[in-house]
CSV table of N, CA and C in Angstrom, one decimal:
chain,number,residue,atom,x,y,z
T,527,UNK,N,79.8,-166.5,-132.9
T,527,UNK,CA,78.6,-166.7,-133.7
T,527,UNK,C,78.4,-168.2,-133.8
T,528,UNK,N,76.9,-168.6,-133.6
T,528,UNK,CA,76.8,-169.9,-133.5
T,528,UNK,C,76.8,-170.6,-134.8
T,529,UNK,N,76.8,-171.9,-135.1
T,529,UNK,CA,77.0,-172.6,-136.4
T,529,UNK,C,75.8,-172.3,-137.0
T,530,UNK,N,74.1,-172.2,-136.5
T,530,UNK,CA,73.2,-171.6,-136.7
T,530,UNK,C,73.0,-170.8,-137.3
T,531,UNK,N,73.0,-169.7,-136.9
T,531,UNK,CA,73.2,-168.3,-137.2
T,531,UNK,C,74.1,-168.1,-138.4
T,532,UNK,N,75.8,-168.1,-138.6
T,532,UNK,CA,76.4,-168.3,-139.7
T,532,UNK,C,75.3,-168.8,-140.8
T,533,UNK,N,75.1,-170.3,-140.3
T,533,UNK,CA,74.1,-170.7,-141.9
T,533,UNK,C,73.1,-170.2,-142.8
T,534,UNK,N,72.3,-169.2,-141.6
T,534,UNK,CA,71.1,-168.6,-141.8
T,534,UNK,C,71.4,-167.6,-142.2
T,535,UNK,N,72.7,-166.7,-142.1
T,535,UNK,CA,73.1,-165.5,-142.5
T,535,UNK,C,73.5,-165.9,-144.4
T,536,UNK,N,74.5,-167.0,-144.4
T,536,UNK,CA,75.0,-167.2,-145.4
T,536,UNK,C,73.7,-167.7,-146.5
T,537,UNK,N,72.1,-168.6,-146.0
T,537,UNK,CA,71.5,-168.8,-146.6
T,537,UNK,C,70.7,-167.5,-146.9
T,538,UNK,N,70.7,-166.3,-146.2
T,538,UNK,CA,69.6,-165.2,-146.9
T,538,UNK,C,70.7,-164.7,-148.0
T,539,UNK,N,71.7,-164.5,-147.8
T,539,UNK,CA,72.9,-164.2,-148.9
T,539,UNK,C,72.7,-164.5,-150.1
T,540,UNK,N,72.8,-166.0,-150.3
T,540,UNK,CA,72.7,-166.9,-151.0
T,540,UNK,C,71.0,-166.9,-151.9
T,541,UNK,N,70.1,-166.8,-151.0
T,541,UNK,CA,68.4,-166.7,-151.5
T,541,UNK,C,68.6,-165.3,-152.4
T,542,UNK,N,69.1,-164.0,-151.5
T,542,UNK,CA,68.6,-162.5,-152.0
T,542,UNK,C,69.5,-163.0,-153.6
T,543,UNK,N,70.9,-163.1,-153.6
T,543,UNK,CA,72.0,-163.5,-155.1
T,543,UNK,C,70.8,-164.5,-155.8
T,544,UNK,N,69.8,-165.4,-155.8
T,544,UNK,CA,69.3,-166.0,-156.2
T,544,UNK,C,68.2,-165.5,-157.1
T,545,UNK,N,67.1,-164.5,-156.1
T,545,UNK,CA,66.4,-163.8,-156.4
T,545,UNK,C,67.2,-162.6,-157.5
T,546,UNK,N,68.0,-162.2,-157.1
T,546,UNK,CA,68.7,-161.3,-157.5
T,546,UNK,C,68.5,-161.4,-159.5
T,547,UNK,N,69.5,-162.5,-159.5
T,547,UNK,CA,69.9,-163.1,-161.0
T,547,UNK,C,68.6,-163.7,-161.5
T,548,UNK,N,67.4,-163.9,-161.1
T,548,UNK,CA,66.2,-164.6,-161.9
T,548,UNK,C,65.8,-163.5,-161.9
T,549,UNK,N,65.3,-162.4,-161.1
T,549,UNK,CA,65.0,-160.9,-161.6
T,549,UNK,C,65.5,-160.5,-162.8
T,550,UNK,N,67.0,-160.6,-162.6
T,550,UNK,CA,67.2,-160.2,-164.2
T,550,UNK,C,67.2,-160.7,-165.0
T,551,UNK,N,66.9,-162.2,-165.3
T,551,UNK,CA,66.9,-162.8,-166.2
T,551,UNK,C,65.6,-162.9,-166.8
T,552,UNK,N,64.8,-163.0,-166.0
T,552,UNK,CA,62.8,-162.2,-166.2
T,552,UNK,C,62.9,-161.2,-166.5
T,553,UNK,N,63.7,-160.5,-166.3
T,553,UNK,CA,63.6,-158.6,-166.4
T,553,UNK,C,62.8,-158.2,-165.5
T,554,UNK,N,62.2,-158.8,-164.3
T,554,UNK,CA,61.8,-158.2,-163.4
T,554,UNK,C,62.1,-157.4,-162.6
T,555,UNK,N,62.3,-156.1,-162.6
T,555,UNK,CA,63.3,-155.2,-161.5
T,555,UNK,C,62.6,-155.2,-160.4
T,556,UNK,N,61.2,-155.6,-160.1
T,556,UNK,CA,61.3,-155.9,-158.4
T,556,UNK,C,61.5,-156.9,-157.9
T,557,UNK,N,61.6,-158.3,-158.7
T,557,UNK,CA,62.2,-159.2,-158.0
T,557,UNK,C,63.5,-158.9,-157.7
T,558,UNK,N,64.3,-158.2,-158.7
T,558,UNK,CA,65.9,-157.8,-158.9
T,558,UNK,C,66.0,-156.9,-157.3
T,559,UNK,N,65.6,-156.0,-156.7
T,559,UNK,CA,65.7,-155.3,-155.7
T,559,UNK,C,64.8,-155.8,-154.7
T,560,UNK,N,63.7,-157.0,-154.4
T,560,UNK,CA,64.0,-157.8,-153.1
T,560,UNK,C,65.2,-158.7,-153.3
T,561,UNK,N,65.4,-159.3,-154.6
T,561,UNK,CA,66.8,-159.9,-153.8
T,561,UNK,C,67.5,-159.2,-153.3
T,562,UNK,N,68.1,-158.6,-154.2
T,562,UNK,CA,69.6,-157.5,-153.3
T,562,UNK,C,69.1,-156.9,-152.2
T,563,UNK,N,67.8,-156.2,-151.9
T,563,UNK,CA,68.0,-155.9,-150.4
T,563,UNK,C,67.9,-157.6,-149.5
T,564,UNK,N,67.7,-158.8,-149.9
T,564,UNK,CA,67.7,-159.6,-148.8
T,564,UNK,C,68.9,-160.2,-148.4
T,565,UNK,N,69.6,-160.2,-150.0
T,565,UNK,CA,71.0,-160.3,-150.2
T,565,UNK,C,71.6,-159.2,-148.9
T,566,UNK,N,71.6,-157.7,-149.2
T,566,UNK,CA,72.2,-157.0,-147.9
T,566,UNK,C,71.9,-157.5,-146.5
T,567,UNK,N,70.7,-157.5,-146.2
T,567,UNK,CA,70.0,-157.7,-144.8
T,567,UNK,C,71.0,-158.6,-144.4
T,568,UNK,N,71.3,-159.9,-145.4
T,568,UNK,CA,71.9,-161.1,-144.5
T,568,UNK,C,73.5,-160.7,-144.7
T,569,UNK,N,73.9,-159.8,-145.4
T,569,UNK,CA,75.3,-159.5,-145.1
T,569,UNK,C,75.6,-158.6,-143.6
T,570,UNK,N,74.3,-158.1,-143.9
T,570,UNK,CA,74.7,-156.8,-142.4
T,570,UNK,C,74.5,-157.6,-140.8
T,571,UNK,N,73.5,-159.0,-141.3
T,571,UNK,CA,73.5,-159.6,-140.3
T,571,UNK,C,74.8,-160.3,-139.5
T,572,UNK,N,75.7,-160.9,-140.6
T,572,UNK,CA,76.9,-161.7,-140.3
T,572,UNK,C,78.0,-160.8,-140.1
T,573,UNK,N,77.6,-159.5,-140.2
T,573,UNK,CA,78.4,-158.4,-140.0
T,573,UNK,C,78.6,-158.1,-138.6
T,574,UNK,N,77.2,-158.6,-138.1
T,574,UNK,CA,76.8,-157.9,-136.7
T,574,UNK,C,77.2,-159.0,-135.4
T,575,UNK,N,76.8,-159.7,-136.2
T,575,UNK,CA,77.1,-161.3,-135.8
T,575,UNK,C,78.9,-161.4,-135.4
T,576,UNK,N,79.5,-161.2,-136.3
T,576,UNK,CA,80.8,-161.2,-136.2
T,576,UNK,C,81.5,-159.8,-135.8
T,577,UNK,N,81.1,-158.9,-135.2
T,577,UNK,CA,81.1,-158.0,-134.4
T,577,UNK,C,81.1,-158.5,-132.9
T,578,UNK,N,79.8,-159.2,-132.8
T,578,UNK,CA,79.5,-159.0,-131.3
T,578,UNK,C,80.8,-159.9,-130.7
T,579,UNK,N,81.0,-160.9,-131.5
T,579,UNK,CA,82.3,-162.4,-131.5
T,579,UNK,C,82.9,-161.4,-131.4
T,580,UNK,N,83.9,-160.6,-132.1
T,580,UNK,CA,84.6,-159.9,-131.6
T,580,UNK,C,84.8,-159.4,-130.1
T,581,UNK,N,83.6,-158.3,-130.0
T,581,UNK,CA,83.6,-157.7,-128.7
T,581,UNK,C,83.5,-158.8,-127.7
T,582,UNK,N,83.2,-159.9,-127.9
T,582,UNK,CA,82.9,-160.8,-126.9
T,582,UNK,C,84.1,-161.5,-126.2
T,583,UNK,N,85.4,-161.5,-127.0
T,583,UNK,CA,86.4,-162.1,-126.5
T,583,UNK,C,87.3,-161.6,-126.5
């Protein structure tokens, strides 16, 4: 996994937990559920990411 990639995985992580906690602190439940799905998206990315590193060597 390139240094790229990692950062961009760890930054959608970081944005969806962002979104996440100002949703509820608004009490907005659909800001609360785009964070956490963007929060997931970039966990399943570094998931996949660190998969293929795997298979790869």
């Amino acid at each position: 996994m390139g240094i790229g990639e990692k950062a961009r995985n760890f930054g959608k992580i970081a944005e969806g937990k962002t979104k996440e906690k100002l949703g509820h602190a608004l009490g907005n439940e659909n800001m609360q559920w785009k964070g956490r799905a963007e929060k997931i998206k970039g966990k399943m990315k570094h998931a996949a990411e660190k998969a293929r590193d795997t298979l790869k060597h």
